[in-house]
JSON list of C-alpha atoms in Angstrom, two decimals:
[
{"chain": "A", "resi": 567, "resn": "ARG", "atom": "CA", "xyz": [-0.70, 6.09, 26.74]},
{"chain": "A", "resi": 568, "resn": "LYS", "atom": "CA", "xyz": [2.57, 8.04, 26.31]},
{"chain": "A", "resi": 569, "resn": "GLU", "atom": "CA", "xyz": [2.56, 11.27, 24.52]},
{"chain": "A", "resi": 570, "resn": "VAL", "atom": "CA", "xyz": [4.77, 10.07, 21.93]},
{"chain": "A", "resi": 571, "resn": "GLU", "atom": "CA", "xyz": [5.50, 6.37, 20.97]},
{"chain": "A", "resi": 572, "resn": "GLN", "atom": "CA", "xyz": [8.11, 4.61, 18.38]},
{"chain": "A", "resi": 573, "resn": "ASP", "atom": "CA", "xyz": [8.81, 1.29, 17.65]},
{"chain": "A", "resi": 574, "resn": "PRO", "atom": "CA", "xyz": [11.53, 0.63, 19.47]},
{"chain": "A", "resi": 575, "resn": "GLY", "atom": "CA", "xyz": [13.33, -1.13, 17.14]},
{"chain": "A", "resi": 576, "resn": "PRO", "atom": "CA", "xyz": [16.11, -2.16, 16.38]},
{"chain": "A", "resi": 577, "resn": "PHE", "atom": "CA", "xyz": [16.47, -1.96, 13.17]},
{"chain": "A", "resi": 578, "resn": "ASN", "atom": "CA", "xyz": [18.94, -4.44, 11.83]},
{"chain": "A", "resi": 579, "resn": "VAL", "atom": "CA", "xyz": [19.47, -3.35, 7.83]},
{"chain": "A", "resi": 580, "resn": "PRO", "atom": "CA", "xyz": [22.26, -3.78, 5.56]},
{"chain": "A", "resi": 581, "resn": "GLU", "atom": "CA", "xyz": [23.78, -1.63, 3.83]},
{"chain": "A", "resi": 582, "resn": "GLY", "atom": "CA", "xyz": [22.31, 0.23, 1.24]},
{"chain": "A", "resi": 583, "resn": "ALA", "atom": "CA", "xyz": [18.51, -0.36, 2.06]},
{"chain": "A", "resi": 584, "resn": "THR", "atom": "CA", "xyz": [15.47, 1.54, 2.57]},
{"chain": "A", "resi": 585, "resn": "VAL", "atom": "CA", "xyz": [14.30, 1.88, 6.14]},
{"chain": "A", "resi": 586, "resn": "ALA", "atom": "CA", "xyz": [11.39, 3.51, 7.28]},
{"chain": "A", "resi": 587, "resn": "PHE", "atom": "CA", "xyz": [10.04, 4.75, 10.75]},
{"chain": "A", "resi": 588, "resn": "ASN", "atom": "CA", "xyz": [7.02, 5.92, 12.45]},
{"chain": "A", "resi": 589, "resn": "CYS", "atom": "CA", "xyz": [5.93, 7.91, 14.90]},
{"chain": "A", "resi": 590, "resn": "THR", "atom": "CA", "xyz": [2.11, 8.61, 16.66]},
{"chain": "A", "resi": 591, "resn": "TYR", "atom": "CA", "xyz": [1.63, 11.61, 19.34]},
{"chain": "A", "resi": 592, "resn": "SER", "atom": "CA", "xyz": [-1.40, 11.92, 21.41]},
{"chain": "A", "resi": 593, "resn": "ASN", "atom": "CA", "xyz": [-2.04, 15.58, 21.60]},
{"chain": "A", "resi": 594, "resn": "SER", "atom": "CA", "xyz": [-3.93, 17.08, 18.46]},
{"chain": "A", "resi": 595, "resn": "ALA", "atom": "CA", "xyz": [-3.07, 20.65, 19.42]},
{"chain": "A", "resi": 596, "resn": "SER", "atom": "CA", "xyz": [0.77, 20.06, 18.13]},
{"chain": "A", "resi": 597, "resn": "GLN", "atom": "CA", "xyz": [2.50, 22.15, 16.01]},
{"chain": "A", "resi": 598, "resn": "SER", "atom": "CA", "xyz": [5.77, 21.39, 15.32]},
{"chain": "A", "resi": 599, "resn": "PHE", "atom": "CA", "xyz": [7.67, 18.50, 15.17]},
{"chain": "A", "resi": 600, "resn": "PHE", "atom": "CA", "xyz": [11.08, 17.06, 14.54]},
{"chain": "A", "resi": 601, "resn": "TRP", "atom": "CA", "xyz": [13.72, 14.35, 14.39]},
{"chain": "A", "resi": 602, "resn": "TYR", "atom": "CA", "xyz": [16.49, 13.95, 16.26]},
{"chain": "A", "resi": 603, "resn": "ARG", "atom": "CA", "xyz": [19.40, 11.10, 15.59]},
{"chain": "A", "resi": 604, "resn": "GLN", "atom": "CA", "xyz": [21.18, 10.33, 18.54]},
{"chain": "A", "resi": 605, "resn": "ASP", "atom": "CA", "xyz": [24.89, 8.58, 18.76]},
{"chain": "A", "resi": 606, "resn": "CYS", "atom": "CA", "xyz": [25.84, 6.28, 21.55]},
{"chain": "A", "resi": 607, "resn": "ARG", "atom": "CA", "xyz": [26.85, 8.59, 24.39]},
{"chain": "A", "resi": 608, "resn": "LYS", "atom": "CA", "xyz": [25.84, 11.35, 23.09]},
{"chain": "A", "resi": 609, "resn": "GLU", "atom": "CA", "xyz": [24.00, 14.44, 22.93]},
{"chain": "A", "resi": 610, "resn": "PRO", "atom": "CA", "xyz": [20.73, 14.72, 20.52]},
{"chain": "A", "resi": 611, "resn": "LYS", "atom": "CA", "xyz": [21.15, 16.54, 17.32]},
{"chain": "A", "resi": 612, "resn": "LEU", "atom": "CA", "xyz": [18.23, 17.81, 15.03]},
{"chain": "A", "resi": 613, "resn": "LEU", "atom": "CA", "xyz": [17.83, 15.69, 11.92]},
{"chain": "A", "resi": 614, "resn": "MET", "atom": "CA", "xyz": [15.28, 17.96, 10.55]},
{"chain": "A", "resi": 615, "resn": "SER", "atom": "CA", "xyz": [11.69, 19.33, 11.03]},
{"chain": "A", "resi": 616, "resn": "VAL", "atom": "CA", "xyz": [8.49, 18.15, 9.28]},
{"chain": "A", "resi": 617, "resn": "TYR", "atom": "CA", "xyz": [6.77, 20.46, 7.69]},
{"chain": "A", "resi": 618, "resn": "SER", "atom": "CA", "xyz": [2.59, 19.12, 6.76]},
{"chain": "A", "resi": 619, "resn": "SER", "atom": "CA", "xyz": [3.65, 18.78, 2.96]},
{"chain": "A", "resi": 620, "resn": "GLY", "atom": "CA", "xyz": [6.10, 17.03, 3.29]},
{"chain": "A", "resi": 621, "resn": "ASN", "atom": "CA", "xyz": [10.35, 17.55, 3.02]},
{"chain": "A", "resi": 622, "resn": "GLU", "atom": "CA", "xyz": [13.51, 15.56, 2.02]},
{"chain": "A", "resi": 623, "resn": "ASP", "atom": "CA", "xyz": [17.12, 15.87, 2.96]},
{"chain": "A", "resi": 624, "resn": "GLY", "atom": "CA", "xyz": [19.32, 14.43, 0.87]},
{"chain": "A", "resi": 625, "resn": "ARG", "atom": "CA", "xyz": [18.86, 10.71, 1.49]},
{"chain": "A", "resi": 626, "resn": "PHE", "atom": "CA", "xyz": [16.03, 11.33, 4.63]},
{"chain": "A", "resi": 627, "resn": "THR", "atom": "CA", "xyz": [12.49, 12.35, 3.82]},
{"chain": "A", "resi": 628, "resn": "ALA", "atom": "CA", "xyz": [10.02, 12.85, 6.52]},
{"chain": "A", "resi": 629, "resn": "GLN", "atom": "CA", "xyz": [6.26, 13.21, 6.29]},
{"chain": "A", "resi": 630, "resn": "LEU", "atom": "CA", "xyz": [3.44, 14.36, 9.00]},
{"chain": "A", "resi": 631, "resn": "ASN", "atom": "CA", "xyz": [0.08, 13.29, 8.86]},
{"chain": "A", "resi": 632, "resn": "ARG", "atom": "CA", "xyz": [-1.72, 16.02, 10.88]},
{"chain": "A", "resi": 633, "resn": "ALA", "atom": "CA", "xyz": [-5.08, 13.67, 10.41]},
{"chain": "A", "resi": 634, "resn": "SER", "atom": "CA", "xyz": [-3.85, 10.00, 12.00]},
{"chain": "A", "resi": 635, "resn": "GLN", "atom": "CA", "xyz": [-1.39, 11.81, 14.22]},
{"chain": "A", "resi": 636, "resn": "TYR", "atom": "CA", "xyz": [1.60, 10.42, 13.29]},
{"chain": "A", "resi": 637, "resn": "ILE", "atom": "CA", "xyz": [4.89, 11.07, 11.80]},
{"chain": "A", "resi": 638, "resn": "SER", "atom": "CA", "xyz": [7.72, 9.37, 9.93]},
{"chain": "A", "resi": 639, "resn": "LEU", "atom": "CA", "xyz": [11.27, 9.12, 8.63]},
{"chain": "A", "resi": 640, "resn": "LEU", "atom": "CA", "xyz": [12.64, 7.36, 5.50]},
{"chain": "A", "resi": 641, "resn": "ILE", "atom": "CA", "xyz": [15.96, 7.01, 4.82]},
{"chain": "A", "resi": 642, "resn": "ARG", "atom": "CA", "xyz": [16.83, 5.91, 1.17]},
{"chain": "A", "resi": 643, "resn": "ASP", "atom": "CA", "xyz": [20.01, 3.86, 0.56]},
{"chain": "A", "resi": 644, "resn": "SER", "atom": "CA", "xyz": [21.55, 3.23, 4.39]},
{"chain": "A", "resi": 645, "resn": "LYS", "atom": "CA", "xyz": [25.10, 3.83, 5.50]},
{"chain": "A", "resi": 646, "resn": "LEU", "atom": "CA", "xyz": [26.95, 2.26, 7.96]},
{"chain": "A", "resi": 647, "resn": "SER", "atom": "CA", "xyz": [26.73, 6.14, 9.76]},
{"chain": "A", "resi": 648, "resn": "ASP", "atom": "CA", "xyz": [23.51, 5.79, 9.54]},
{"chain": "A", "resi": 649, "resn": "SER", "atom": "CA", "xyz": [23.83, 3.77, 12.94]},
{"chain": "A", "resi": 650, "resn": "ALA", "atom": "CA", "xyz": [21.82, 5.81, 15.40]},
{"chain": "A", "resi": 651, "resn": "THR", "atom": "CA", "xyz": [18.74, 6.34, 17.58]},
{"chain": "A", "resi": 652, "resn": "TYR", "atom": "CA", "xyz": [16.33, 8.17, 15.76]},
{"chain": "A", "resi": 653, "resn": "LEU", "atom": "CA", "xyz": [14.34, 10.21, 18.08]},
{"chain": "A", "resi": 654, "resn": "CYS", "atom": "CA", "xyz": [10.43, 11.76, 17.74]},
{"chain": "A", "resi": 655, "resn": "VAL", "atom": "CA", "xyz": [10.04, 15.29, 18.82]},
{"chain": "A", "resi": 656, "resn": "VAL", "atom": "CA", "xyz": [6.41, 16.88, 19.07]},
{"chain": "A", "resi": 657, "resn": "ARG", "atom": "CA", "xyz": [5.67, 20.42, 20.23]},
{"chain": "A", "resi": 658, "resn": "ASP", "atom": "CA", "xyz": [3.00, 22.83, 21.70]},
{"chain": "A", "resi": 659, "resn": "GLY", "atom": "CA", "xyz": [2.92, 25.98, 20.56]},
{"chain": "A", "resi": 660, "resn": "GLY", "atom": "CA", "xyz": [4.36, 26.98, 24.53]},
{"chain": "A", "resi": 661, "resn": "PHE", "atom": "CA", "xyz": [7.67, 25.16, 25.69]},
{"chain": "A", "resi": 662, "resn": "LYS", "atom": "CA", "xyz": [5.85, 21.74, 25.83]},
{"chain": "A", "resi": 663, "resn": "THR", "atom": "CA", "xyz": [8.58, 19.65, 24.32]},
{"chain": "A", "resi": 664, "resn": "ILE", "atom": "CA", "xyz": [8.23, 15.82, 24.00]},
{"chain": "A", "resi": 665, "resn": "PHE", "atom": "CA", "xyz": [10.29, 12.99, 23.02]},
{"chain": "A", "resi": 666, "resn": "GLY", "atom": "CA", "xyz": [9.93, 9.75, 21.64]},
{"chain": "A", "resi": 667, "resn": "ALA", "atom": "CA", "xyz": [12.45, 6.66, 23.59]},
{"chain": "A", "resi": 668, "resn": "GLY", "atom": "CA", "xyz": [13.63, 6.54, 20.09]},
{"chain": "A", "resi": 669, "resn": "THR", "atom": "CA", "xyz": [14.34, 4.07, 17.51]},
{"chain": "A", "resi": 670, "resn": "ARG", "atom": "CA", "xyz": [17.38, 1.90, 17.13]},
{"chain": "A", "resi": 671, "resn": "LEU", "atom": "CA", "xyz": [18.73, 1.66, 13.97]},
{"chain": "A", "resi": 672, "resn": "PHE", "atom": "CA", "xyz": [21.97, -0.74, 13.11]},
{"chain": "A", "resi": 673, "resn": "VAL", "atom": "CA", "xyz": [23.43, -0.64, 9.64]},
{"chain": "A", "resi": 674, "resn": "LYS", "atom": "CA", "xyz": [25.49, -3.73, 8.58]},
{"chain": "A", "resi": 675, "resn": "ALA", "atom": "CA", "xyz": [27.74, -4.14, 5.22]},
{"chain": "B", "resi": 568, "resn": "ASP", "atom": "CA", "xyz": [27.53, 24.19, 17.42]},
{"chain": "B", "resi": 569, "resn": "ALA", "atom": "CA", "xyz": [25.46, 26.24, 19.70]},
{"chain": "B", "resi": 570, "resn": "GLY", "atom": "CA", "xyz": [28.11, 27.16, 21.51]},
{"chain": "B", "resi": 571, "resn": "ILE", "atom": "CA", "xyz": [27.39, 25.25, 25.21]},
{"chain": "B", "resi": 572, "resn": "THR", "atom": "CA", "xyz": [28.79, 23.57, 27.49]},
{"chain": "B", "resi": 573, "resn": "GLN", "atom": "CA", "xyz": [27.60, 21.42, 30.75]},
{"chain": "B", "resi": 574, "resn": "SER", "atom": "CA", "xyz": [29.95, 20.82, 33.60]},
{"chain": "B", "resi": 575, "resn": "PRO", "atom": "CA", "xyz": [31.38, 18.49, 35.25]},
{"chain": "B", "resi": 576, "resn": "ARG", "atom": "CA", "xyz": [30.73, 15.43, 32.56]},
{"chain": "B", "resi": 577, "resn": "HIS", "atom": "CA", "xyz": [30.33, 12.85, 34.93]},
{"chain": "B", "resi": 578, "resn": "LYS", "atom": "CA", "xyz": [29.96, 12.95, 38.32]},
{"chain": "B", "resi": 579, "resn": "VAL", "atom": "CA", "xyz": [29.50, 10.53, 41.14]},
{"chain": "B", "resi": 580, "resn": "THR", "atom": "CA", "xyz": [28.00, 11.21, 44.35]},
{"chain": "B", "resi": 581, "resn": "GLU", "atom": "CA", "xyz": [26.75, 9.55, 47.59]},
{"chain": "B", "resi": 582, "resn": "THR", "atom": "CA", "xyz": [22.31, 9.79, 48.57]},
{"chain": "B", "resi": 583, "resn": "GLY", "atom": "CA", "xyz": [21.87, 12.92, 50.10]},
{"chain": "B", "resi": 584, "resn": "THR", "atom": "CA", "xyz": [24.53, 15.26, 49.33]},
{"chain": "B", "resi": 585, "resn": "PRO", "atom": "CA", "xyz": [23.24, 18.26, 47.45]},
{"chain": "B", "resi": 586, "resn": "VAL", "atom": "CA", "xyz": [24.65, 18.53, 43.31]},
{"chain": "B", "resi": 587, "resn": "THR", "atom": "CA", "xyz": [25.22, 21.39, 41.07]},
{"chain": "B", "resi": 588, "resn": "LEU", "atom": "CA", "xyz": [25.18, 21.30, 37.38]},
{"chain": "B", "resi": 589, "resn": "ARG", "atom": "CA", "xyz": [26.05, 24.22, 35.41]},
{"chain": "B", "resi": 590, "resn": "CYS", "atom": "CA", "xyz": [25.35, 24.82, 31.84]},
{"chain": "B", "resi": 591, "resn": "HIS", "atom": "CA", "xyz": [27.03, 27.70, 29.84]},
{"chain": "B", "resi": 592, "resn": "GLN", "atom": "CA", "xyz": [25.95, 29.39, 26.60]},
{"chain": "B", "resi": 593, "resn": "THR", "atom": "CA", "xyz": [27.90, 31.49, 24.30]},
{"chain": "B", "resi": 594, "resn": "GLU", "atom": "CA", "xyz": [25.79, 33.01, 22.32]},
{"chain": "B", "resi": 595, "resn": "ASN", "atom": "CA", "xyz": [23.26, 34.89, 23.87]},
{"chain": "B", "resi": 596, "resn": "HIS", "atom": "CA", "xyz": [20.55, 32.30, 23.97]},
{"chain": "B", "resi": 597, "resn": "ARG", "atom": "CA", "xyz": [17.48, 33.39, 25.91]},
{"chain": "B", "resi": 598, "resn": "TYR", "atom": "CA", "xyz": [15.51, 29.79, 26.45]},
{"chain": "B", "resi": 599, "resn": "MET", "atom": "CA", "xyz": [17.47, 27.49, 28.34]},
{"chain": "B", "resi": 600, "resn": "TYR", "atom": "CA", "xyz": [16.31, 23.79, 29.34]},
{"chain": "B", "resi": 601, "resn": "TRP", "atom": "CA", "xyz": [17.13, 20.90, 31.86]},
{"chain": "B", "resi": 602, "resn": "TYR", "atom": "CA", "xyz": [16.65, 17.69, 30.41]},
{"chain": "B", "resi": 603, "resn": "ARG", "atom": "CA", "xyz": [16.93, 13.65, 31.75]},
{"chain": "B", "resi": 604, "resn": "GLN", "atom": "CA", "xyz": [16.90, 11.42, 30.42]},
{"chain": "B", "resi": 605, "resn": "ASP", "atom": "CA", "xyz": [16.39, 7.72, 31.39]},
{"chain": "B", "resi": 606, "resn": "PRO", "atom": "CA", "xyz": [16.46, 4.21, 29.83]},
{"chain": "B", "resi": 607, "resn": "GLY", "atom": "CA", "xyz": [12.72, 3.51, 27.91]},
{"chain": "B", "resi": 608, "resn": "HIS", "atom": "CA", "xyz": [11.38, 7.28, 28.89]},
{"chain": "B", "resi": 609, "resn": "GLY", "atom": "CA", "xyz": [13.28, 9.23, 26.21]},
{"chain": "B", "resi": 610, "resn": "LEU", "atom": "CA", "xyz": [14.02, 13.04, 27.28]},
{"chain": "B", "resi": 611, "resn": "ARG", "atom": "CA", "xyz": [12.02, 15.01, 29.91]},
{"chain": "B", "resi": 612, "resn": "LEU", "atom": "CA", "xyz": [12.48, 17.94, 30.87]},
{"chain": "B", "resi": 613, "resn": "ILE", "atom": "CA", "xyz": [12.89, 19.17, 35.06]},
{"chain": "B", "resi": 614, "resn": "HIS", "atom": "CA", "xyz": [13.21, 22.72, 34.23]},
{"chain": "B", "resi": 615, "resn": "TYR", "atom": "CA", "xyz": [13.42, 25.79, 32.02]},
{"chain": "B", "resi": 616, "resn": "SER", "atom": "CA", "xyz": [13.95, 29.48, 31.53]},
{"chain": "B", "resi": 617, "resn": "TYR", "atom": "CA", "xyz": [12.92, 32.23, 29.44]},
{"chain": "B", "resi": 618, "resn": "GLY", "atom": "CA", "xyz": [14.64, 35.09, 30.56]},
{"chain": "B", "resi": 619, "resn": "VAL", "atom": "CA", "xyz": [17.33, 35.85, 33.61]},
{"chain": "B", "resi": 620, "resn": "LYS", "atom": "CA", "xyz": [15.66, 34.74, 37.01]},
{"chain": "B", "resi": 621, "resn": "ASP", "atom": "CA", "xyz": [12.72, 33.87, 35.10]},
{"chain": "B", "resi": 622, "resn": "THR", "atom": "CA", "xyz": [12.17, 29.93, 35.18]},
{"chain": "B", "resi": 623, "resn": "ASP", "atom": "CA", "xyz": [9.41, 27.58, 35.99]},
{"chain": "B", "resi": 624, "resn": "LYS", "atom": "CA", "xyz": [8.41, 23.76, 36.23]},
{"chain": "B", "resi": 625, "resn": "GLY", "atom": "CA", "xyz": [8.49, 20.72, 33.18]},
{"chain": "B", "resi": 626, "resn": "GLU", "atom": "CA", "xyz": [7.59, 17.42, 34.12]},
{"chain": "B", "resi": 627, "resn": "VAL", "atom": "CA", "xyz": [9.72, 15.99, 36.25]},
{"chain": "B", "resi": 628, "resn": "SER", "atom": "CA", "xyz": [10.63, 19.18, 38.53]},
{"chain": "B", "resi": 629, "resn": "ASP", "atom": "CA", "xyz": [10.47, 17.52, 42.39]},
{"chain": "B", "resi": 630, "resn": "GLY", "atom": "CA", "xyz": [13.99, 17.34, 43.73]},
{"chain": "B", "resi": 631, "resn": "TYR", "atom": "CA", "xyz": [15.50, 19.58, 41.61]},
{"chain": "B", "resi": 632, "resn": "SER", "atom": "CA", "xyz": [15.79, 23.18, 41.17]},
{"chain": "B", "resi": 633, "resn": "VAL", "atom": "CA", "xyz": [16.95, 25.73, 39.15]},
{"chain": "B", "resi": 634, "resn": "SER", "atom": "CA", "xyz": [19.22, 29.58, 39.07]},
{"chain": "B", "resi": 635, "resn": "ARG", "atom": "CA", "xyz": [19.77, 31.90, 36.08]},
{"chain": "B", "resi": 636, "resn": "SER", "atom": "CA", "xyz": [21.27, 35.13, 37.47]},
{"chain": "B", "resi": 637, "resn": "LYS", "atom": "CA", "xyz": [23.34, 35.71, 33.88]},
{"chain": "B", "resi": 638, "resn": "THR", "atom": "CA", "xyz": [22.01, 34.75, 30.20]},
{"chain": "B", "resi": 639, "resn": "GLU", "atom": "CA", "xyz": [25.29, 32.75, 29.51]},
{"chain": "B", "resi": 640, "resn": "ASP", "atom": "CA", "xyz": [24.43, 30.48, 32.66]},
{"chain": "B", "resi": 641, "resn": "PHE", "atom": "CA", "xyz": [21.71, 28.37, 33.92]},
{"chain": "B", "resi": 642, "resn": "LEU", "atom": "CA", "xyz": [22.32, 26.22, 37.17]},
{"chain": "B", "resi": 643, "resn": "LEU", "atom": "CA", "xyz": [20.73, 22.75, 37.74]},
{"chain": "B", "resi": 644, "resn": "THR", "atom": "CA", "xyz": [21.08, 21.45, 41.99]},
{"chain": "B", "resi": 645, "resn": "LEU", "atom": "CA", "xyz": [19.95, 18.31, 43.20]},
{"chain": "B", "resi": 646, "resn": "GLU", "atom": "CA", "xyz": [19.47, 19.79, 47.19]},
{"chain": "B", "resi": 647, "resn": "SER", "atom": "CA", "xyz": [19.75, 16.40, 48.67]},
{"chain": "B", "resi": 648, "resn": "ALA", "atom": "CA", "xyz": [20.42, 13.38, 45.83]},
{"chain": "B", "resi": 649, "resn": "THR", "atom": "CA", "xyz": [18.86, 9.85, 45.06]},
{"chain": "B", "resi": 650, "resn": "SER", "atom": "CA", "xyz": [19.72, 7.41, 43.60]},
{"chain": "B", "resi": 651, "resn": "SER", "atom": "CA", "xyz": [16.85, 7.66, 41.52]},
{"chain": "B", "resi": 652, "resn": "GLN", "atom": "CA", "xyz": [18.11, 10.95, 40.02]},
{"chain": "B", "resi": 653, "resn": "THR", "atom": "CA", "xyz": [20.53, 8.67, 38.09]},
{"chain": "B", "resi": 654, "resn": "SER", "atom": "CA", "xyz": [20.47, 9.73, 35.01]},
{"chain": "B", "resi": 655, "resn": "VAL", "atom": "CA", "xyz": [22.15, 11.29, 32.10]},
{"chain": "B", "resi": 656, "resn": "TYR", "atom": "CA", "xyz": [21.38, 15.30, 32.45]},
{"chain": "B", "resi": 657, "resn": "PHE", "atom": "CA", "xyz": [21.24, 17.52, 29.00]},
{"chain": "B", "resi": 658, "resn": "CYS", "atom": "CA", "xyz": [20.82, 20.94, 29.06]},
{"chain": "B", "resi": 659, "resn": "ALA", "atom": "CA", "xyz": [19.86, 22.56, 26.11]},
{"chain": "B", "resi": 660, "resn": "ILE", "atom": "CA", "xyz": [18.82, 26.07, 24.32]},
{"chain": "B", "resi": 661, "resn": "SER", "atom": "CA", "xyz": [16.50, 26.75, 21.73]},
{"chain": "B", "resi": 662, "resn": "GLU", "atom": "CA", "xyz": [16.59, 29.41, 18.74]},
{"chain": "B", "resi": 663, "resn": "GLN", "atom": "CA", "xyz": [14.78, 30.17, 15.76]},
{"chain": "B", "resi": 664, "resn": "GLY", "atom": "CA", "xyz": [15.44, 28.56, 13.02]},
{"chain": "B", "resi": 665, "resn": "THR", "atom": "CA", "xyz": [15.08, 29.22, 9.28]},
{"chain": "B", "resi": 666, "resn": "SER", "atom": "CA", "xyz": [12.14, 28.05, 9.58]},
{"chain": "B", "resi": 667, "resn": "GLY", "atom": "CA", "xyz": [10.58, 30.81, 11.81]},
{"chain": "B", "resi": 668, "resn": "ARG", "atom": "CA", "xyz": [10.48, 27.61, 14.46]},
{"chain": "B", "resi": 669, "resn": "TYR", "atom": "CA", "xyz": [11.86, 26.55, 17.43]},
{"chain": "B", "resi": 670, "resn": "GLU", "atom": "CA", "xyz": [14.50, 24.43, 17.43]},
{"chain": "B", "resi": 671, "resn": "GLN", "atom": "CA", "xyz": [16.24, 23.39, 20.02]},
{"chain": "B", "resi": 672, "resn": "TYR", "atom": "CA", "xyz": [20.27, 22.03, 20.39]},
{"chain": "B", "resi": 673, "resn": "PHE", "atom": "CA", "xyz": [21.87, 20.07, 22.99]},
{"chain": "B", "resi": 674, "resn": "GLY", "atom": "CA", "xyz": [25.40, 20.11, 25.44]},
{"chain": "B", "resi": 675, "resn": "PRO", "atom": "CA", "xyz": [27.31, 17.47, 25.56]},
{"chain": "B", "resi": 676, "resn": "GLY", "atom": "CA", "xyz": [25.46, 15.81, 28.77]},
{"chain": "B", "resi": 677, "resn": "THR", "atom": "CA", "xyz": [26.63, 15.26, 32.85]},
{"chain": "B", "resi": 678, "resn": "ARG", "atom": "CA", "xyz": [26.09, 11.52, 33.48]},
{"chain": "B", "resi": 679, "resn": "LEU", "atom": "CA", "xyz": [25.27, 11.99, 37.43]},
{"chain": "B", "resi": 680, "resn": "THR", "atom": "CA", "xyz": [26.07, 8.61, 39.39]},
{"chain": "B", "resi": 681, "resn": "VAL", "atom": "CA", "xyz": [24.50, 8.76, 42.94]},
{"chain": "B", "resi": 682, "resn": "THR", "atom": "CA", "xyz": [25.29, 5.46, 44.78]}
]
């Protein structure tokens, strides 16, 4: 079993749609959680950290469920520019950072 | 922009040859990382550094070595390249964000092909 698992997709959605991604992790001692975005042939870029209380940044909402060990990302009012791969990232208290393989999103006009 | 550059950006090399990739940062970050990214695997940590001359292995360190003689440069060496090392290599730094958490920022990557 992978330490961080994501549905690879692809998710194909029309502009304006709401789309949700989930991610599960296996290490209950994980302490920090993030979502990254990666465009084709580019480097990953930090989208947002994920807090236990849930957090929102514009159209993006991230939530963490420690009991069930999953993280979610909700994108509202999808834009064409949201098309990318979204990486779920989990970190322990030290240097160990585990990246999910990513979920691909295509937003269509 | 975390001020990270990588060189070369693309390289094709033959099996058995040594290859060195360079990561350069301009903002005096203490922590630096080398990852490789392959389809279906996500990014996997090769080596990391927590200061000048302080390095340690990640989960896929076999066949790779690193050196950090200056804060700004972190070098990754493939002593004898193999086709299984064909990959995209990303360098990263980490810095403490406003939340207090350490967040990683990546360089543009190096595409390495071993023929």
